[in-house]
Coordinates of C-alpha atoms in Angstrom, one line a residue:
M1 CA 118.4 105.6 144.9
D2 CA 121.4 106.4 142.6
M3 CA 122.7 103.0 142.0
S4 CA 125.6 104.2 139.6
S5 CA 127.0 106.5 142.0
M6 CA 127.1 104.3 144.8
A7 CA 128.7 101.5 142.8
A8 CA 131.3 104.0 141.5
S9 CA 132.1 105.0 144.9
I10 CA 133.1 101.5 146.2
G11 CA 134.6 100.5 143.0
V12 CA 131.8 97.7 141.7
S13 CA 129.3 97.6 138.9
V14 CA 125.7 98.1 139.4
A15 CA 124.8 94.4 138.8
V16 CA 127.3 93.7 141.5
L17 CA 125.9 96.4 144.2
R18 CA 122.5 95.1 143.6
F19 CA 123.6 91.6 144.1
L20 CA 125.5 92.7 147.5
L21 CA 122.5 94.8 148.8
C22 CA 120.1 91.8 148.2
F23 CA 122.8 89.3 149.7
V24 CA 123.2 91.4 152.9
A25 CA 119.6 91.7 153.0
T26 CA 119.3 87.9 153.5
I27 CA 119.9 88.5 157.3
P28 CA 116.9 90.5 157.8
V29 CA 114.9 88.4 155.8
S30 CA 116.2 85.2 157.5
F31 CA 115.5 86.9 161.0
A32 CA 111.6 87.5 160.1
C33 CA 111.5 83.5 159.2
R34 CA 112.0 83.0 162.9
I35 CA 108.5 84.7 163.8
V36 CA 106.6 82.7 161.1
P37 CA 104.1 80.6 162.7
S38 CA 103.5 76.9 161.4
R39 CA 105.6 74.4 159.1
L40 CA 103.7 75.2 156.1
G41 CA 104.3 78.9 156.6
K42 CA 108.3 78.4 156.8
H43 CA 108.1 76.3 153.9
L44 CA 106.2 79.0 151.9
Y45 CA 108.3 82.1 153.3
A46 CA 111.5 80.2 152.5
A47 CA 110.7 79.4 148.9
A48 CA 109.0 83.0 148.3
S49 CA 111.8 85.0 149.8
G50 CA 114.4 83.2 148.2
A51 CA 112.8 83.4 144.7
F52 CA 112.1 87.2 145.2
L53 CA 115.7 88.0 146.1
S54 CA 116.9 86.1 143.0
Y55 CA 114.5 88.2 141.1
L56 CA 115.7 91.5 142.5
S57 CA 119.6 90.2 142.2
F58 CA 119.7 88.5 138.5
G59 CA 116.2 89.0 137.3
F60 CA 113.1 86.8 136.5
S61 CA 115.0 84.4 134.2
S62 CA 117.2 83.1 137.1
N63 CA 114.1 81.5 138.6
L64 CA 113.5 79.8 135.4
H65 CA 117.0 78.3 135.6
F66 CA 116.2 77.2 139.4
L67 CA 113.5 75.3 138.2
V68 CA 115.1 72.8 135.7
P69 CA 117.5 71.0 138.4
M70 CA 114.7 71.4 141.0
T71 CA 112.3 69.6 138.4
I72 CA 114.7 67.1 137.6
G73 CA 115.5 66.2 141.1
Y74 CA 112.1 65.8 142.1
A75 CA 110.9 64.0 139.3
S76 CA 113.7 61.3 139.6
M77 CA 112.5 60.9 143.1
A78 CA 108.8 60.5 141.8
I79 CA 109.6 58.4 139.0
Y80 CA 112.4 56.2 139.6
R81 CA 113.3 56.0 143.2
P82 CA 116.2 53.1 142.8
K83 CA 118.5 55.6 140.5
C84 CA 117.2 58.7 141.6
G85 CA 120.5 60.0 143.1
I86 CA 122.8 59.1 140.1
I87 CA 120.1 60.3 137.5
T88 CA 120.0 63.5 139.5
F89 CA 123.9 63.7 139.8
F90 CA 124.3 63.5 135.9
L91 CA 121.5 65.5 134.6
G92 CA 122.1 68.4 137.5
F93 CA 125.7 68.5 136.7
G94 CA 124.9 68.4 132.9
Y95 CA 122.8 71.3 133.1
L96 CA 125.1 73.3 135.4
I97 CA 127.8 73.0 132.9
G98 CA 125.8 73.8 130.0
C99 CA 124.9 77.3 131.8
H100 CA 128.8 77.7 132.4
V101 CA 129.5 77.2 129.0
F102 CA 126.7 79.4 127.9
Y103 CA 127.2 82.2 130.2
M104 CA 130.8 81.8 130.8
S105 CA 130.6 83.3 134.3
G106 CA 134.3 83.6 135.1
D107 CA 135.0 86.0 132.5
A108 CA 132.3 88.3 133.9
W109 CA 133.4 87.8 137.6
K110 CA 136.9 88.7 136.8
E111 CA 135.2 91.9 134.8
G112 CA 133.2 92.9 137.8
G113 CA 129.9 91.3 136.5
I114 CA 127.5 88.8 138.1
D115 CA 124.9 86.2 137.4
S116 CA 122.9 83.5 138.4
T117 CA 125.3 80.9 138.0
G118 CA 126.6 81.0 141.6
A119 CA 123.5 80.6 143.3
L120 CA 122.8 77.6 140.7
M121 CA 125.9 76.0 141.7
V122 CA 124.8 75.7 145.2
L123 CA 121.1 74.6 144.2
T124 CA 122.5 71.8 142.3
L125 CA 124.4 70.4 145.0
K126 CA 120.9 70.7 147.1
V127 CA 118.8 68.7 144.7
I128 CA 121.9 66.2 144.3
S129 CA 122.1 65.3 148.1
C130 CA 118.3 65.3 148.4
A131 CA 117.9 62.8 145.6
M132 CA 120.6 60.7 146.9
N133 CA 119.5 60.4 150.5
Y134 CA 116.0 59.6 149.3
N135 CA 117.8 56.8 147.3
D136 CA 119.5 55.8 150.3
G137 CA 116.0 55.5 152.3
M138 CA 115.2 52.4 150.7
L139 CA 118.7 50.7 151.3
K140 CA 119.5 48.6 154.0
E141 CA 121.2 50.4 157.2
E142 CA 123.8 47.8 157.5
G143 CA 125.6 48.4 154.5
L144 CA 125.6 52.6 154.9
R145 CA 128.2 54.9 156.4
E146 CA 127.4 56.8 159.3
A147 CA 126.6 60.0 157.0
Q148 CA 124.2 58.1 154.8
K149 CA 122.6 56.5 158.1
K150 CA 122.0 60.3 159.4
N151 CA 120.5 61.6 156.5
R152 CA 118.6 59.2 154.5
L153 CA 115.1 60.4 153.7
I154 CA 112.4 57.5 154.2
Q155 CA 109.5 59.3 152.8
M156 CA 109.7 61.7 149.8
P157 CA 109.3 65.5 150.7
S158 CA 106.2 67.3 149.7
L159 CA 106.6 69.6 146.6
I160 CA 106.6 72.7 149.3
E161 CA 108.9 71.5 151.4
Y162 CA 111.2 70.9 148.5
F163 CA 110.8 74.4 147.3
G164 CA 111.6 75.4 150.6
Y165 CA 114.8 73.6 151.1
C166 CA 116.0 74.7 147.6
L167 CA 115.2 78.3 147.8
C168 CA 115.7 79.2 151.4
C169 CA 117.2 82.5 151.0
G170 CA 120.0 82.2 153.9
S171 CA 122.1 79.7 151.5
H172 CA 120.4 80.4 148.5
F173 CA 123.2 82.8 147.0
A174 CA 126.2 81.7 148.2
G175 CA 125.7 78.5 150.3
P176 CA 126.5 76.7 153.0
V177 CA 124.9 73.8 151.3
Y178 CA 122.8 71.6 154.3
E179 CA 120.8 68.7 154.1
M180 CA 116.9 68.2 153.7
K181 CA 116.9 66.2 156.9
D182 CA 118.1 69.1 159.1
Y183 CA 116.0 71.4 157.2
L184 CA 112.9 69.6 157.9
E185 CA 113.7 69.2 161.4
W186 CA 114.4 72.6 161.7
T187 CA 111.1 73.7 160.2
E188 CA 109.0 71.1 162.5
G189 CA 110.9 71.7 165.6
K190 CA 112.0 68.2 165.8
G191 CA 115.8 66.9 167.0
I192 CA 118.2 69.5 168.2
W193 CA 115.3 72.2 167.6
D194 CA 113.1 70.2 169.7
T195 CA 112.1 72.8 172.8
S196 CA 109.2 70.4 174.6
E197 CA 111.4 68.8 176.8
K198 CA 112.4 71.7 179.0
R199 CA 115.0 72.6 176.2
K200 CA 115.6 76.3 175.8
R201 CA 115.7 77.9 172.4
P202 CA 119.3 78.9 171.9
S203 CA 119.7 82.9 171.0
P204 CA 121.7 83.3 167.6
Y205 CA 122.2 87.0 168.5
G206 CA 125.8 87.1 169.7
A207 CA 127.1 84.5 167.0
T208 CA 125.3 86.8 164.2
I209 CA 126.7 89.8 165.7
R210 CA 130.5 88.1 165.6
A211 CA 129.8 86.8 161.9
I212 CA 128.6 90.2 160.9
L213 CA 131.8 91.9 162.2
Q214 CA 134.0 89.1 160.9
A215 CA 132.2 90.2 157.2
A216 CA 133.1 93.8 157.8
I217 CA 136.7 93.2 158.7
C218 CA 137.0 90.9 155.7
M219 CA 135.6 93.3 153.2
A220 CA 137.8 96.1 154.6
L221 CA 141.0 94.0 154.1
Y222 CA 139.8 93.1 150.6
L223 CA 139.3 96.5 149.7
Y224 CA 142.5 97.8 151.0
L225 CA 144.5 95.0 149.3
V226 CA 142.9 94.6 145.9
P227 CA 144.3 97.5 144.3
Q228 CA 147.6 96.8 145.3
Y229 CA 147.5 93.3 144.1
P230 CA 146.1 93.1 140.8
L231 CA 145.5 89.9 138.9
T232 CA 146.5 91.7 135.7
R233 CA 150.0 92.1 136.8
F234 CA 150.7 88.6 135.8
T235 CA 150.5 89.2 132.1
E236 CA 152.3 93.1 132.6
P237 CA 155.9 93.2 131.2
V238 CA 156.9 94.3 134.4
Y239 CA 156.0 91.2 136.3
Q240 CA 158.3 89.3 133.8
E241 CA 161.2 91.8 134.8
W242 CA 161.1 90.6 138.4
G243 CA 163.1 88.0 140.0
F244 CA 162.2 84.6 141.5
L245 CA 161.4 85.5 144.9
R246 CA 159.4 88.5 143.9
K247 CA 157.4 86.6 141.6
F248 CA 156.5 84.2 144.0
S249 CA 156.0 86.7 146.8
Y250 CA 153.3 88.3 144.6
Q251 CA 151.7 85.3 143.8
Y252 CA 151.3 84.5 147.6
M253 CA 149.7 88.0 148.1
A254 CA 147.8 87.9 145.1
G255 CA 146.1 84.4 146.8
F256 CA 146.0 86.2 150.2
T257 CA 144.2 89.0 148.9
A258 CA 141.4 86.9 147.1
R259 CA 140.7 85.0 150.2
W260 CA 139.1 87.9 152.0
K261 CA 136.4 88.3 149.0
Y262 CA 135.4 84.7 150.1
Y263 CA 135.7 85.1 153.8
F264 CA 133.3 88.0 153.5
I265 CA 130.7 86.4 151.3
W266 CA 130.7 83.3 153.7
S267 CA 130.6 85.5 156.9
I268 CA 127.4 87.0 155.4
S269 CA 125.7 83.8 154.6
E270 CA 126.7 82.4 158.2
A271 CA 125.1 85.0 159.9
S272 CA 121.9 84.5 157.7
I273 CA 121.8 81.2 158.5
I274 CA 122.3 81.6 162.4
I275 CA 120.0 84.4 163.0
S276 CA 117.3 82.2 161.2
G277 CA 118.4 79.1 163.9
L278 CA 119.0 76.9 161.1
G279 CA 122.9 77.1 161.8
F280 CA 122.3 75.7 165.3
S281 CA 124.2 72.5 165.3
G282 CA 123.9 71.3 169.2
W283 CA 125.1 72.1 172.9
T284 CA 128.7 71.8 173.9
D285 CA 129.5 69.0 176.3
D286 CA 130.7 71.5 179.1
A287 CA 129.4 72.0 182.8
S288 CA 127.5 74.8 181.3
P289 CA 126.3 74.0 177.9
K290 CA 126.7 76.5 175.0
P291 CA 125.1 76.6 171.8
K292 CA 127.3 75.8 168.7
W293 CA 126.7 77.1 165.0
D294 CA 128.9 74.7 163.2
R295 CA 126.1 73.9 160.3
A296 CA 126.5 77.9 159.2
K297 CA 130.1 77.9 159.3
N298 CA 131.8 77.8 155.8
V299 CA 135.6 78.8 156.7
D300 CA 138.0 78.7 159.4
I301 CA 140.2 81.9 158.5
L302 CA 143.1 81.2 160.8
G303 CA 142.4 77.5 159.9
V304 CA 143.3 78.4 156.3
E305 CA 146.3 80.8 156.7
L306 CA 148.1 78.7 159.4
A307 CA 147.1 75.3 158.0
K308 CA 149.9 73.0 159.2
S309 CA 149.0 70.4 156.2
A310 CA 147.6 70.7 153.0
V311 CA 145.3 67.7 154.1
Q312 CA 143.6 70.2 156.6
I313 CA 142.6 72.8 153.9
P314 CA 139.1 70.9 152.6
L315 CA 138.3 70.9 156.5
V316 CA 138.6 74.5 156.7
W317 CA 137.9 76.1 153.4
N318 CA 134.4 76.2 151.9
I319 CA 133.6 73.5 154.3
Q320 CA 130.1 72.6 153.7
V321 CA 131.0 72.1 149.9
S322 CA 133.9 70.1 151.3
T323 CA 131.7 67.8 153.2
W324 CA 129.4 67.5 150.4
L325 CA 132.1 66.1 148.2
R326 CA 133.3 63.6 150.8
H327 CA 129.8 62.2 151.4
Y328 CA 128.6 62.2 148.1
V329 CA 131.6 61.8 145.7
Y330 CA 134.8 60.3 147.5
E331 CA 133.3 57.9 149.9
R332 CA 131.0 56.3 147.4
L333 CA 134.0 55.7 144.9
V334 CA 135.2 53.7 147.9
Q335 CA 134.4 50.1 147.7
N336 CA 133.3 48.4 151.0
G337 CA 136.7 46.9 152.6
K338 CA 139.0 48.7 150.6
K339 CA 140.7 52.0 151.3
A340 CA 140.6 55.5 149.4
G341 CA 143.6 56.3 147.1
F342 CA 144.8 58.9 144.7
F343 CA 142.0 57.8 142.1
Q344 CA 139.3 58.9 144.4
L345 CA 141.1 62.1 145.7
L346 CA 141.7 63.1 142.0
A347 CA 137.9 62.1 140.8
T348 CA 136.7 64.5 143.9
Q349 CA 138.7 67.2 142.7
T350 CA 137.8 66.8 139.1
V351 CA 133.8 67.1 140.3
S352 CA 134.8 70.2 142.1
A353 CA 136.5 71.8 139.3
V354 CA 133.6 70.9 136.8
W355 CA 131.2 72.1 139.4
H356 CA 132.9 75.5 139.5
G357 CA 133.3 75.9 135.6
L358 CA 134.9 74.8 132.5
Y359 CA 137.8 77.1 132.6
P360 CA 141.2 75.7 132.2
G361 CA 142.4 77.4 135.4
Y362 CA 140.0 75.7 137.6
M363 CA 141.0 72.5 136.1
M364 CA 144.2 73.1 136.8
F365 CA 143.8 74.3 140.1
F366 CA 141.8 71.3 141.6
V367 CA 144.4 68.7 139.8
Q368 CA 147.1 71.0 141.8
S369 CA 145.1 70.5 144.9
A370 CA 145.0 66.7 144.5
L371 CA 148.8 66.5 143.8
M372 CA 149.2 69.3 147.1
I373 CA 147.5 66.8 149.4
A374 CA 149.0 64.0 148.2
G375 CA 152.6 65.5 148.7
S376 CA 151.6 66.8 152.3
R377 CA 150.7 63.2 153.4
V378 CA 154.0 61.7 152.3
I379 CA 155.8 64.7 154.4
Y380 CA 153.2 63.9 157.3
R381 CA 154.1 60.2 157.0
W382 CA 158.0 61.0 157.2
Q383 CA 157.0 63.2 160.4
Q384 CA 155.3 60.2 161.9
A385 CA 158.1 58.0 161.3
I386 CA 160.5 60.2 163.3
S387 CA 160.9 58.8 166.9
P388 CA 158.8 60.8 169.7
K389 CA 162.1 61.4 171.2
M390 CA 163.5 63.4 168.5
A391 CA 161.2 66.4 169.2
M392 CA 163.0 69.2 167.6
L393 CA 163.2 67.2 164.5
R394 CA 159.5 66.3 164.5
N395 CA 158.6 70.2 164.6
I396 CA 161.0 70.8 162.2
M397 CA 158.8 68.5 159.4
V398 CA 155.8 69.9 160.9
F399 CA 157.4 73.6 159.8
I400 CA 158.1 72.3 156.4
N401 CA 154.7 70.6 155.9
F402 CA 153.5 74.2 156.9
L403 CA 155.7 76.0 154.8
Y404 CA 155.0 73.6 151.6
T405 CA 151.2 74.1 152.1
V406 CA 151.3 77.8 152.1
L407 CA 153.9 78.1 149.1
V408 CA 151.9 75.5 146.7
L409 CA 148.6 76.8 147.6
N410 CA 149.2 80.1 146.9
Y411 CA 151.1 79.2 143.6
S412 CA 148.1 76.8 142.7
A413 CA 145.3 79.5 143.5
V414 CA 146.6 81.6 140.5
G415 CA 145.0 79.4 138.1
F416 CA 141.8 79.7 140.2
M417 CA 141.8 83.5 140.0
V418 CA 143.0 84.0 136.3
L419 CA 141.1 81.2 134.7
S420 CA 142.5 81.5 131.1
L421 CA 145.3 78.9 130.0
H422 CA 147.3 81.5 129.0
E423 CA 147.5 83.5 131.9
T424 CA 147.7 80.4 134.2
L425 CA 150.7 78.9 132.3
T426 CA 152.6 82.1 132.4
A427 CA 152.3 82.8 135.7
Y428 CA 153.0 79.1 136.8
G429 CA 156.0 79.1 134.4
S430 CA 157.3 82.5 135.7
V431 CA 158.3 80.7 138.9
Y432 CA 159.6 77.4 136.8
Y433 CA 156.5 75.2 137.8
I434 CA 158.0 75.0 141.3
G435 CA 154.8 74.5 142.8
T436 CA 153.9 71.5 140.5
I437 CA 157.6 70.0 140.4
I438 CA 157.7 69.8 144.1
P439 CA 154.5 67.9 144.9
V440 CA 155.2 65.6 142.3
V441 CA 158.8 64.8 143.4
L442 CA 157.4 64.2 146.8
I443 CA 154.9 62.0 145.8
L444 CA 157.6 59.7 143.6
L445 CA 159.8 59.8 146.8
G446 CA 157.0 58.6 148.9
Y447 CA 157.3 55.6 147.1
V448 CA 161.4 55.4 146.9
V449 CA 161.2 56.2 150.5
P450 CA 158.4 54.8 152.5
A451 CA 158.0 55.6 156.2
K452 CA 156.2 53.4 158.8
P453 CA 155.0 55.2 162.1
S454 CA 157.9 55.0 164.8
R455 CA 154.8 53.5 167.1
P456 CA 151.0 52.8 166.6
K457 CA 149.2 55.8 165.9
P458 CA 146.4 57.2 168.6
R459 CA 144.5 58.4 166.0
K460 CA 143.6 58.3 162.3
E461 CA 146.1 60.0 159.8
E462 CA 145.2 63.4 158.7

């Protein structure tokens, strides 16, 4: 195949085209996992197929990089179980940060290149969660949260189980992150995958086709929009000549355009995990139960684009990583008997920023995200303080929170896209830092104008 001409025809580099071909190939490769006999066979196939596709995509050195955090995690579980989670967390992140600094992948991605750092990011979360769950397995259930009770590992996984879990090709390149306990139950046909008690095996084909069609639409929209809203425009003289509203609208469209690339990637990953069977997450409670495939879901597109509150964004964007951050960072920073506050939120966003890479744009985006969410909570509390009889005013506050979320999110996303400090500050400064000032003012007003719900809330605040 003439890779150069194929790559040029769709406007990407040869390296990116090679990755995309291998990435799409995870769908048929994951389908083949359904027909692999025996539990051992599934582990071997998962590990071998993931390593082989990594070799084709990134070269032999990628698998050597993957071995480092995998070795750290397994060795810490074998040698010192009481602290294996925290050891794997810091050493795993330390190695990932080293790779971020050495390869400076963000610059390569902006210029159309690709390397194995993205897959290493996913793998790092997997080995950390496995080690922490093995650590939780030796603790008493009474002091554990529900997620810890559900995912804790009593016995240490075998080496081949561990390798299969880490390299399973369906999620190896771009996620979603899943738990070791779920992977083991899937390969062993236990839990929700148990078909021994007259339970039928759910068909994945309808959900897989839906995910593939969604991926095709997302890629088509991205290819249509990206030439019209290039990121280089932020540093061009013509951008500085525009008025405030045109600059702000361009920031919105640049963020809107960039998201379709991620929607495409996560839709392919979703299709791959679903067709393997691992994406199955149970049955609905209807009179005629239908299979659910939430385990593979990493984004709710309409949920992101039409979010009524910034608090909802982590629940609908990069869903499985957000869940990981909640279970392994946010909740574990909260002391028993106390409520989480801004510190836990900021610490979680900082870990997320470091996980993405040590670029100023990432850091500024995730600090912005913490401010954005805190500001949105203030608006929500004011909304709840309004009497239910004043429905019109309540609806206005809902719309204000929606508008706030849309504008501040896309303003903040510029840092995530351009990465460099100069470009980020140039873009933020061009609209007078309005997306930073508004959340800060709202947070301060939340202390000056406190709000109490007009009646007891029937459910937990967002």
